[in-house]
Short mmCIF file of C-alpha atoms in Angstrom, two decimals:
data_model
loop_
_atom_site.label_atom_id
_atom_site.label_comp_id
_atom_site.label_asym_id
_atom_site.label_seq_id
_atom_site.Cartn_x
_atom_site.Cartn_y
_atom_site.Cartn_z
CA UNK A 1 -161.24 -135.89 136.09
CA UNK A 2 -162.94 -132.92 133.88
CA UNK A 3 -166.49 -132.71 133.60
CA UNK A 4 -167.33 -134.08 130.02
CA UNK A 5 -170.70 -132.87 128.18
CA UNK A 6 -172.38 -135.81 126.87
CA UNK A 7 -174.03 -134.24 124.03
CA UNK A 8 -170.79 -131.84 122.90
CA UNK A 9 -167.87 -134.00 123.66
CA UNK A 10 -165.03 -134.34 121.83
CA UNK A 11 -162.40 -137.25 121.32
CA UNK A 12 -159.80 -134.33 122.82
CA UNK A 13 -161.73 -134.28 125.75
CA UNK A 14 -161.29 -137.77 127.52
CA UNK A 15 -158.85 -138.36 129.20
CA UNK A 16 -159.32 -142.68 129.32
CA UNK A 17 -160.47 -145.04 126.72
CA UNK A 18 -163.25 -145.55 128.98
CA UNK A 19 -164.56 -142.82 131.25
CA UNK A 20 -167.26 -142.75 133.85
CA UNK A 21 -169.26 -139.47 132.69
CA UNK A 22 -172.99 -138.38 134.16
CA UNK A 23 -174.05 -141.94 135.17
CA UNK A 24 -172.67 -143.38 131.84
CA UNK A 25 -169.55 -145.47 130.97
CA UNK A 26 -168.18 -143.83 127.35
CA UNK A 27 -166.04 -146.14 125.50
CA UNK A 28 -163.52 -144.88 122.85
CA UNK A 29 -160.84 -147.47 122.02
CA UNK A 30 -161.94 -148.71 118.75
CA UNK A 31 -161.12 -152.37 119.73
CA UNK A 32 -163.09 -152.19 122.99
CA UNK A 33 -166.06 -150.75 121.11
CA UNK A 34 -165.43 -153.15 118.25
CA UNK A 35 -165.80 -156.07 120.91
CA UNK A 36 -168.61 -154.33 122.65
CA UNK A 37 -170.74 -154.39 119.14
CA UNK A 38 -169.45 -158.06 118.42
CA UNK A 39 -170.99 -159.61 121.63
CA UNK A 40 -174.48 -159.19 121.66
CA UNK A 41 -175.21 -161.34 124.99
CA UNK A 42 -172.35 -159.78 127.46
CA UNK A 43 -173.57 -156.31 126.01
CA UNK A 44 -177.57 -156.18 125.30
CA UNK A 45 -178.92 -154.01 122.79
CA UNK A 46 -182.03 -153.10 125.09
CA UNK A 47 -181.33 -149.66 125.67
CA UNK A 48 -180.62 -148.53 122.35
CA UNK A 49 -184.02 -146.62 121.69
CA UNK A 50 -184.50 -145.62 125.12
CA UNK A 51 -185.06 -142.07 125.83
CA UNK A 52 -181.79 -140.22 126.98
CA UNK A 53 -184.03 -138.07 129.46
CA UNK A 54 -186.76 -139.81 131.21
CA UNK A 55 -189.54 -139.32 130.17
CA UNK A 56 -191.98 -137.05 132.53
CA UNK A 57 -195.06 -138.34 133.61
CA UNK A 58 -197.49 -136.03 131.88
CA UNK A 59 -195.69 -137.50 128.25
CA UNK A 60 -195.88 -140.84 129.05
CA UNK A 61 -199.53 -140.62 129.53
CA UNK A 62 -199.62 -138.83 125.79
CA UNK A 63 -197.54 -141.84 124.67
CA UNK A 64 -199.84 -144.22 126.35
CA UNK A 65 -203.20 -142.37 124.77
CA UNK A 66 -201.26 -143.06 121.27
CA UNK A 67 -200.93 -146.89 122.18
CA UNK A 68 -196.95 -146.00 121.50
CA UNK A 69 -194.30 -148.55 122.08
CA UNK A 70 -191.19 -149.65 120.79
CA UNK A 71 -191.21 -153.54 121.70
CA UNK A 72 -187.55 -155.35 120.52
CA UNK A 73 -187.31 -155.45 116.46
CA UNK A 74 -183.62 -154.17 115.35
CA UNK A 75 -181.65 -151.97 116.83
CA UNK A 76 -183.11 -153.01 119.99
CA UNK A 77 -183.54 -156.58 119.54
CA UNK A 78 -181.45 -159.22 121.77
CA UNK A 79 -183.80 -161.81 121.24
CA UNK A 80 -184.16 -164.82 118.62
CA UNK A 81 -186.45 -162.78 116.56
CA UNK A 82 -183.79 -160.84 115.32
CA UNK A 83 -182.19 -162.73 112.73
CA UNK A 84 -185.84 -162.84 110.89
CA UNK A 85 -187.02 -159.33 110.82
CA UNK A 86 -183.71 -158.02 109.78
CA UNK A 87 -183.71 -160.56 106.98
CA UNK A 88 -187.13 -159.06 105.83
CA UNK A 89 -185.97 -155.67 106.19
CA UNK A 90 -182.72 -156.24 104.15
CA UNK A 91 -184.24 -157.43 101.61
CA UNK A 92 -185.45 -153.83 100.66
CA UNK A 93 -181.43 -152.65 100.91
CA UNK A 94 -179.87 -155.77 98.58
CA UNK A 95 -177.14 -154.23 96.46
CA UNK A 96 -178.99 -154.59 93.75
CA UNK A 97 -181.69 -152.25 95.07
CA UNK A 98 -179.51 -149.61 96.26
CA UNK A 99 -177.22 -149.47 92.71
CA UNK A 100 -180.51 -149.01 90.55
CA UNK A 101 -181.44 -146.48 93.22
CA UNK A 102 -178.70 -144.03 91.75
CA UNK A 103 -179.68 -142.60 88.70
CA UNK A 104 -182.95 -141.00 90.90
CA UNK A 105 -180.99 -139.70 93.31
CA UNK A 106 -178.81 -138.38 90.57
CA UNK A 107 -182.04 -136.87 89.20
CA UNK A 108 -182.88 -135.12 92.67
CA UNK A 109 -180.12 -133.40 92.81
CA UNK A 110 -180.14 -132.08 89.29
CA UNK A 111 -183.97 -131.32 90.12
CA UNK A 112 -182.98 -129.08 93.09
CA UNK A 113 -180.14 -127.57 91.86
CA UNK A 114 -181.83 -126.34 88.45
CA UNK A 115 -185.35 -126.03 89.69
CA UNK A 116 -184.78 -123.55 92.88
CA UNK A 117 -181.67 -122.39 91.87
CA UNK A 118 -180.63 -122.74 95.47
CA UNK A 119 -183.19 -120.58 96.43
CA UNK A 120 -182.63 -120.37 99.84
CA UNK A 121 -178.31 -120.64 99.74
CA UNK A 122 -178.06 -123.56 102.39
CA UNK A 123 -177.70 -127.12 100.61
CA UNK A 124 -179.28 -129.03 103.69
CA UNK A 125 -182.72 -126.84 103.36
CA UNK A 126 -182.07 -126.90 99.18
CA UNK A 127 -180.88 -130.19 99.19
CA UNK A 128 -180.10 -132.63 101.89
CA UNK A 129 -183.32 -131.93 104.24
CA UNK A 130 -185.80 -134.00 102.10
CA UNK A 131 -184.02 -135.89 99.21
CA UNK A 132 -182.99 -139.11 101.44
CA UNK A 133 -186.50 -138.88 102.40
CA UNK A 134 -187.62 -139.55 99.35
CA UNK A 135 -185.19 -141.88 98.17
CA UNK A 136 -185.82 -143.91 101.37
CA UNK A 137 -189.96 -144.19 100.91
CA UNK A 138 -189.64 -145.15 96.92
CA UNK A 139 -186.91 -147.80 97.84
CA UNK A 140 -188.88 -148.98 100.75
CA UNK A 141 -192.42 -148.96 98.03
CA UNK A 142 -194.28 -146.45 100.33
CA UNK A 143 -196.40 -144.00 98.16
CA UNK A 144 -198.45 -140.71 99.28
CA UNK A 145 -196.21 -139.93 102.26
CA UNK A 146 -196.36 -136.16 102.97
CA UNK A 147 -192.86 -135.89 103.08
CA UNK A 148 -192.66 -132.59 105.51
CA UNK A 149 -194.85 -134.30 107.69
CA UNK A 150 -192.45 -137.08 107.85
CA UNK A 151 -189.25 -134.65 108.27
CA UNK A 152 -191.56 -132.88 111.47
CA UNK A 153 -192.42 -136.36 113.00
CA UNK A 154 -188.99 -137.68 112.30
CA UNK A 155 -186.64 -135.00 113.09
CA UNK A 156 -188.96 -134.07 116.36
CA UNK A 157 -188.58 -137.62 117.62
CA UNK A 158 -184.67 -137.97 117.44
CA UNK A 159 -184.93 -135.10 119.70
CA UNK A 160 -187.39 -136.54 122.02
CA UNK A 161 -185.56 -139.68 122.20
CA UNK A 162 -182.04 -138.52 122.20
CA UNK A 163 -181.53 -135.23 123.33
CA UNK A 164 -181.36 -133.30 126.82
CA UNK A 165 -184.72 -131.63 126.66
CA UNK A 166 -186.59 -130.40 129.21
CA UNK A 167 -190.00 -131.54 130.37
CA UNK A 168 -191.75 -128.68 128.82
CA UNK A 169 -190.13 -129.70 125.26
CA UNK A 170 -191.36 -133.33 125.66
CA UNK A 171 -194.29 -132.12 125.84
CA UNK A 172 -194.15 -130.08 122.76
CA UNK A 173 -192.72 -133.10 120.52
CA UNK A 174 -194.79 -135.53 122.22
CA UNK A 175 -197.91 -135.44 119.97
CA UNK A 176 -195.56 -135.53 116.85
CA UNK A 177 -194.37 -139.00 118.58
CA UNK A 178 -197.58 -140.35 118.77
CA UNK A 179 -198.79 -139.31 115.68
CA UNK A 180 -196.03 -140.70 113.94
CA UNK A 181 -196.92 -144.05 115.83
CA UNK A 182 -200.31 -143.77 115.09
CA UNK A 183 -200.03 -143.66 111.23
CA UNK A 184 -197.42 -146.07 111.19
CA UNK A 185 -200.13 -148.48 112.92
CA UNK A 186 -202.79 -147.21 110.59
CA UNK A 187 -200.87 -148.22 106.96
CA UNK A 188 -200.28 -151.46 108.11
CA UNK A 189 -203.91 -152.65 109.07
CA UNK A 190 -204.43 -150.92 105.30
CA UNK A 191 -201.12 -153.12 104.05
CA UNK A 192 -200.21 -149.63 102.54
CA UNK A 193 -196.98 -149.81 100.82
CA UNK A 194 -194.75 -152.72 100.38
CA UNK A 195 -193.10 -152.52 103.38
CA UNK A 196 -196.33 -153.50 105.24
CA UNK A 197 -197.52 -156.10 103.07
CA UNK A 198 -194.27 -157.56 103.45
CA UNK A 199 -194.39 -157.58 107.67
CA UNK A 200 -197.98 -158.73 107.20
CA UNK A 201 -197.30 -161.26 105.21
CA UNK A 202 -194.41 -162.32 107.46
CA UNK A 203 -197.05 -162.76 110.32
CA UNK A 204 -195.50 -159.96 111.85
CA UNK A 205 -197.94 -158.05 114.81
CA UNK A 206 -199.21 -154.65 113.85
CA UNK A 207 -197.45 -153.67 117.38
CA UNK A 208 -193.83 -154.74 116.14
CA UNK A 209 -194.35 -153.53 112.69
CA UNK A 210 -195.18 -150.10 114.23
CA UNK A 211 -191.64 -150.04 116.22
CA UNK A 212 -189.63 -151.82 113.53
CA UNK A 213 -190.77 -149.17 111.03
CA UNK A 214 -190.33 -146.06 113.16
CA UNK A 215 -186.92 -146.27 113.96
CA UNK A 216 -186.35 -147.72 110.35
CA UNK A 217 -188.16 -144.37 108.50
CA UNK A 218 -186.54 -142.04 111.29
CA UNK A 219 -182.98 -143.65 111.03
CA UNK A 220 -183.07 -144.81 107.21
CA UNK A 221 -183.13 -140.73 106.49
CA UNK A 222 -182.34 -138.66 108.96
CA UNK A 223 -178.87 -139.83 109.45
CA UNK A 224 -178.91 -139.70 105.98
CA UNK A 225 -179.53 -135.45 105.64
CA UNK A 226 -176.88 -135.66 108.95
CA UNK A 227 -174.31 -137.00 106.93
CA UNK A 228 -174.95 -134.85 103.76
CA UNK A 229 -174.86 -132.06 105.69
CA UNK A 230 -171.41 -132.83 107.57
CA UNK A 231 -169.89 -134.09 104.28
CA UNK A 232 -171.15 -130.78 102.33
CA UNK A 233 -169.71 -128.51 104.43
CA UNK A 234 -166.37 -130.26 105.02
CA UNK A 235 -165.81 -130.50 100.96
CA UNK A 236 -166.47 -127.23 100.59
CA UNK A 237 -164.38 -126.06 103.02
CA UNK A 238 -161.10 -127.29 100.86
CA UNK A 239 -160.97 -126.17 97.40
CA UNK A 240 -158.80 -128.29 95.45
CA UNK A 241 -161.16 -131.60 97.05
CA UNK A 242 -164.61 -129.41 95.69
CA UNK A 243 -162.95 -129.18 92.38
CA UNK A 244 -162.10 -132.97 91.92
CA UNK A 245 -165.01 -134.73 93.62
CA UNK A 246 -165.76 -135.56 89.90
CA UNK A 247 -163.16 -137.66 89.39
CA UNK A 248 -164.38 -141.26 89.36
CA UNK A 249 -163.25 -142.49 93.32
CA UNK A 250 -162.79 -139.49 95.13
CA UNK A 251 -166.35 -138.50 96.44
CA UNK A 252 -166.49 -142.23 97.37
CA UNK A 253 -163.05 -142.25 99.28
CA UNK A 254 -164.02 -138.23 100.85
CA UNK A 255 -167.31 -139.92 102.14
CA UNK A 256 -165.32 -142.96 103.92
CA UNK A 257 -162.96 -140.39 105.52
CA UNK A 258 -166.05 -138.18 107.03
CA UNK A 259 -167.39 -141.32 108.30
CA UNK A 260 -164.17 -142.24 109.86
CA UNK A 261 -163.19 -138.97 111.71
CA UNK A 262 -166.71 -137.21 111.62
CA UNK A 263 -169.48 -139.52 111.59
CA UNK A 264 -173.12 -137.51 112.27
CA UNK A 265 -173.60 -141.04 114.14
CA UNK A 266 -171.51 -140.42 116.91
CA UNK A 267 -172.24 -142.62 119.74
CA UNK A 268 -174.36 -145.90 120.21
CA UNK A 269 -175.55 -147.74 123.23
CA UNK A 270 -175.12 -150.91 125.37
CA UNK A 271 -175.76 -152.57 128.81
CA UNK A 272 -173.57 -154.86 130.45
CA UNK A 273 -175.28 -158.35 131.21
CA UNK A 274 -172.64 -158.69 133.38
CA UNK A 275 -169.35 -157.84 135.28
CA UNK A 276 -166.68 -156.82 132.22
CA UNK A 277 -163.08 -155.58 132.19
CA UNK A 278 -162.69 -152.92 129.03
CA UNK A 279 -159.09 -151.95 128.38
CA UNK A 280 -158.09 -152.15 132.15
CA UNK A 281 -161.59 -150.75 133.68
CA UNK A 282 -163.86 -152.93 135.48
CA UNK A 283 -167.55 -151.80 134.31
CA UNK A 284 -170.53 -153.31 136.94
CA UNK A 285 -173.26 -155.61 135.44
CA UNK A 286 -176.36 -153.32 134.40
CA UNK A 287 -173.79 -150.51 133.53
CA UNK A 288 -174.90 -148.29 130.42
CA UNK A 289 -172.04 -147.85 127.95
CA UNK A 290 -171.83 -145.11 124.94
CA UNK A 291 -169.81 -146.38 122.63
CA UNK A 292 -167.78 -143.91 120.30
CA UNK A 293 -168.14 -144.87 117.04
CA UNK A 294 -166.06 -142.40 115.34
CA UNK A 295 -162.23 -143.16 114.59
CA UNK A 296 -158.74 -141.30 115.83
CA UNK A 297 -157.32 -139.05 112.86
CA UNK A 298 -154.55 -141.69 112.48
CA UNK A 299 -157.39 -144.42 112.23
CA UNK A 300 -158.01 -145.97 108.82
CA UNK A 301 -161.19 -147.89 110.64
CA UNK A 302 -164.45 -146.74 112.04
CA UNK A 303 -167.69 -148.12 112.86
CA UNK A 304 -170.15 -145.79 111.80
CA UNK A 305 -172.56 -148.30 110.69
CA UNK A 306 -172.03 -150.34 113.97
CA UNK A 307 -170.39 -153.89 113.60
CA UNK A 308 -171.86 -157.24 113.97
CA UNK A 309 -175.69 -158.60 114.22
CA UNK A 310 -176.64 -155.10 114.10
CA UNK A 311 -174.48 -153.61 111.62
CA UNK A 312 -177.08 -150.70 109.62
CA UNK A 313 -179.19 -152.19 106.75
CA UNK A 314 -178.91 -148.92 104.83
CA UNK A 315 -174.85 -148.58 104.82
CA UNK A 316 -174.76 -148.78 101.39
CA UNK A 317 -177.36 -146.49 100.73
CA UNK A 318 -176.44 -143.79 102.73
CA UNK A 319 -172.38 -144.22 100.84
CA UNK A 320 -173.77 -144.09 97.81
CA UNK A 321 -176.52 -141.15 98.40
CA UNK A 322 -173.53 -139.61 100.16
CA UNK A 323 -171.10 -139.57 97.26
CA UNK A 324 -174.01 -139.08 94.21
CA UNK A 325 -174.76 -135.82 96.14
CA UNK A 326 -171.34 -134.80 96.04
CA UNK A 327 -170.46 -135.48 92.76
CA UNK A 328 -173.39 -133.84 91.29
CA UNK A 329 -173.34 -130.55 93.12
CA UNK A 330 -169.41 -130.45 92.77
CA UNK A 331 -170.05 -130.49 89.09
CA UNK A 332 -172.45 -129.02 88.56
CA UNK A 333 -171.84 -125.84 90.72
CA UNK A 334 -168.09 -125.39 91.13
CA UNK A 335 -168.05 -122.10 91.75
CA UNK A 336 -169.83 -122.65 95.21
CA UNK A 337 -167.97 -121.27 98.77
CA UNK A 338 -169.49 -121.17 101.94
CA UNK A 339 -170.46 -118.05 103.48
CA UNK A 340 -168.68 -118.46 106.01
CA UNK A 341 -171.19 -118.29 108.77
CA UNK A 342 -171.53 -120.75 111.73
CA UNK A 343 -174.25 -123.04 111.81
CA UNK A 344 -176.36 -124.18 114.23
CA UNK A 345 -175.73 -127.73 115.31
CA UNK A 346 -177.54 -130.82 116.02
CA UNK A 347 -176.09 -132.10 119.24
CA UNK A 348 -177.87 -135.10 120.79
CA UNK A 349 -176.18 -138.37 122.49
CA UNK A 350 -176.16 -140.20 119.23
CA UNK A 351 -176.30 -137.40 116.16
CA UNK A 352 -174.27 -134.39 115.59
CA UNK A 353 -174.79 -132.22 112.33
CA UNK A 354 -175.00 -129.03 111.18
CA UNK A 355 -178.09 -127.52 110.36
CA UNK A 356 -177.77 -125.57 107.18
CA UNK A 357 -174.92 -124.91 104.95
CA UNK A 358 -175.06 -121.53 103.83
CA UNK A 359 -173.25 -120.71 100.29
CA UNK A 360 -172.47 -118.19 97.82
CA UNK A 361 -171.45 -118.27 94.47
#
């Protein structure tokens, strides 16, 4: 069986609908992964936040100085306090809230696209780097965030988390990690932002609310410029789709077909509680699984949000962000091509993007 890279893989490249690769068990058949996501006590959610590459010794005492944890809120939550803090959380991403959420992001765009002209010709560093940022913290009633900051503590702690770093580059992203933690931990004892006052309220500990809203500010955005990013530079790489992505429906129906077949989201994570059979295989108890969320090219389905008790909270914010964006650049700059240059990529377990999208006029 071929050596498969974790963190480049393609679909092409496995040769079973579930494959035993570097100590993990990846899982591709959409109905095995839809079963996976649906079964919450067979498959635990414990591992989802854990750290790809163990962490070394000299950053987990950093972490430990910075009083950093991530005790079970959401994505990593198994337990009976689940159902209450994602019923807090959603109530920040009700329909309702996202819809009257469009007209500013609408405005951002417009703002970027007249105001620096696209100073710098890449629409992720123009466009897509900070606006879900911001439409993320005024959504979530957070004011006075240094939004760069944010981006450096965010961005630096996907990599931490999920990527195959090097002890020497924990180290250098630790201190982002902890400061993130830190000021997290700081605005709620201040019940800074609505967010806060809302967990306090809720009798939620300062502890939890600190690992709740981490992953929530990291993943409410960042997968957000991910998927920009990817969708961007596949619409601009057909013509006839970048000149009718004003048509009413098509920027929403482009966006569901780069989440299908090119989801920045691209695997999530699972332990078995027990003993399991998955399309033929038997996979031991305590086995880790990556699930592959994106679908086949003759797939109408996918499950980039994830399925079931842990399906994302900010699904319909990231569609409609996604297809706004479109829309508005498509119309408003139609003459744009991309330079054809190859960007870097993001490639961690879980998120694959590219990092800019160079254009011309």
């Amino acid at each position: 069986m071929p050596l498969v890279d974790l963190f480049t893989f393609t679909r092409a490249e496995l040769t079973s609908p579930v494959q035993f690769c570097d100590g993990r068990w990846v899982v591709s058949d959409y109905d095995d992964v839809r079963a996976v996501l649906a079964d919450p006590v067979t498959f635990l959610p414990d591992n989802a936040l854990t750290a790809v590459t163990p962490v070394a010794p000299a950053a987990l005492r950093a972490l430990v100085r910075a009083r950093f944890s991530l005790p079970p809120t959401l994505a990593n939550n198994g337990s009976a306090s689940h159902a209450g803090l994602r019923r807090l959380v959603a109530s920040f991403f009700t329909p309702a809230r996202v819809a009257a959420a469009e007209p500013r992001i609408r405005a951002l765009v417009l703002e970027r696209l007249g105001g620096s002209d696209l100073s710098r010709n890449d629409l992720v560093g123009d466009l897509a780097w900070d606006l879900p940022a911001i439409v993320l913290m005024e959504l979530l009633g957070l004011e006075n965030v240094d939004i760069p900051t944010l981006k450096r503590w965010s961005s630096g702690s996907l990599e931490f988390f999920w990527g195959n770093i090097s002890r020497e580059r924990q180290l250098e992203l630790v201190d982002d990690v902890g400061d993130f933690h830190q000021w997290l931990i700081k605005r709620y004892h201040a019940r800074d932002g609505e967010l806060f006052c809302a967990l306090a309220d809720a009798g939620v500990s300062a502890e939890d609310s600190a690992g709740l809203c981490y992953f929530l500010l990291i993943a409410g955005q960042e997968t957000t410029t991910q998927l920009l990013s990817t969708a961007l530079r596949r619409a601009l790489q057909d013509r006839s789709l970048w000149a009718r992505l004003p048509e009413p429906g098509v920027a929403e129906s482009f966006v569901e077909d780069v989440l299908r077949t090119d989801t920045p989201v691209v695997t999530w994570r699972r332990l078995t509680a027990r003993e399991v059979v998955l399309s033929g295989v038997r996979v031991p108890a305590g086995a880790e699984l990556v699930l592959l969320l994106s679908g086949k090219e003759s797939d109408p389905r996918h499950l980039a949000f994830g399925y079931g008790r842990h399906f994302c909270l900010g699904a319909g914010l990231a569609r409609l962000e996604a297809a706004v964006v479109l829309r508005t650049v498509a119309a408003h700059e139609p003459s744009l091509r991309l330079t054809g240059e190859d960007p870097e990529w993001l490639n961690l377990l879980s998120f694959r993007a590219p990092k800019s999208v160079t254009v011309a006029r």
